[in-house]
Tab-separated table of C-alpha atoms in Angstrom:
chain	number	residue	atom	x	y	z
A	219	UNK	CA	94.673	109.138	77.256
A	220	UNK	CA	96.651	111.225	80.022
A	221	UNK	CA	95.733	108.737	82.982
A	222	UNK	CA	98.310	106.626	85.045
A	223	UNK	CA	97.588	103.058	85.177
A	224	UNK	CA	98.555	100.343	87.621
A	225	UNK	CA	98.964	96.878	86.083
A	226	UNK	CA	98.951	93.498	87.518
A	227	UNK	CA	98.999	89.940	86.214
A	228	UNK	CA	97.127	87.393	88.298
A	229	UNK	CA	99.790	84.547	88.354
A	230	UNK	CA	97.088	82.060	89.505
A	231	UNK	CA	95.386	82.688	86.066
A	232	UNK	CA	98.176	83.245	83.616
A	233	UNK	CA	98.766	80.454	81.370
A	234	UNK	CA	101.802	82.020	79.511
A	235	UNK	CA	100.080	82.272	76.171
A	236	UNK	CA	102.254	85.329	75.386
A	237	UNK	CA	99.422	87.323	73.801
A	238	UNK	CA	100.380	90.284	75.927
A	239	UNK	CA	103.822	90.212	74.339
A	240	UNK	CA	102.379	90.201	70.900
A	241	UNK	CA	100.234	93.205	71.637
A	242	UNK	CA	102.663	95.261	74.052
A	243	UNK	CA	106.230	93.868	73.690
A	244	UNK	CA	107.433	96.990	75.607
A	245	UNK	CA	104.928	96.379	78.439
A	246	UNK	CA	105.326	92.869	79.436
A	247	UNK	CA	107.847	89.859	79.675
A	248	UNK	CA	107.486	86.238	80.549
A	249	UNK	CA	109.611	85.129	83.610
A	250	UNK	CA	111.320	81.752	83.978
A	251	UNK	CA	108.068	80.107	84.922
A	252	UNK	CA	106.617	81.361	81.447
A	253	UNK	CA	104.122	83.667	83.246
A	254	UNK	CA	103.600	87.296	82.271
A	255	UNK	CA	104.782	90.268	84.424
A	256	UNK	CA	104.603	93.965	83.617
A	257	UNK	CA	107.608	95.713	83.029
A	258	UNK	CA	106.463	98.915	84.704
A	259	UNK	CA	103.521	98.221	87.027
A	260	UNK	CA	102.680	101.921	87.191
A	261	UNK	CA	102.687	103.612	83.783
A	262	UNK	CA	100.940	105.981	81.447
A	263	UNK	CA	97.688	104.646	80.054
A	264	UNK	CA	98.281	103.400	76.334
A	265	UNK	CA	96.356	101.497	73.794
A	266	UNK	CA	98.929	98.681	73.490
A	267	UNK	CA	98.618	97.767	77.127
A	268	UNK	CA	94.902	97.788	76.889
A	269	UNK	CA	95.011	95.645	73.807
A	270	UNK	CA	97.204	93.228	75.645
A	271	UNK	CA	94.751	92.901	78.492
A	272	UNK	CA	91.783	92.388	76.291
A	273	UNK	CA	93.567	89.675	74.246
A	274	UNK	CA	94.562	87.516	77.311
A	275	UNK	CA	92.637	84.246	76.936
A	276	UNK	CA	92.126	83.949	80.878
A	277	UNK	CA	91.777	87.697	81.662
A	278	UNK	CA	94.858	87.496	83.924
A	279	UNK	CA	95.887	91.228	83.208
A	280	UNK	CA	94.333	93.693	85.449
A	281	UNK	CA	94.399	97.292	84.867
A	282	UNK	CA	93.305	100.037	87.358
A	283	UNK	CA	93.597	103.815	87.489
A	284	UNK	CA	96.427	104.947	89.646
A	285	UNK	CA	95.433	106.523	92.811
A	286	UNK	CA	91.695	105.762	92.716
A	287	UNK	CA	92.036	101.978	92.058
A	288	UNK	CA	89.063	102.259	89.516
A	289	UNK	CA	88.825	99.265	87.253
A	290	UNK	CA	89.935	100.048	83.574
A	291	UNK	CA	90.136	96.370	82.558
A	292	UNK	CA	88.356	93.966	83.101
A	293	UNK	CA	85.445	96.390	83.690
A	294	UNK	CA	83.406	96.200	86.683
A	295	UNK	CA	79.825	94.857	86.164
């Protein structure tokens, strides 16, 4: 992919389903409140992180392009 991504988890939406851990175990962890956090908020683009965001049942994971802030997921309407 070649791009750099910025990853955030909206803690007001996260329900701790751990789907992100299933799809990208090296990209996310659950904290003591059982909410997801990215291990590296700024990282190289990769399919596993995108799959994790797409699998989140409440779309709590937001991915933007580093630098420009353009939405990667969820896509803008």
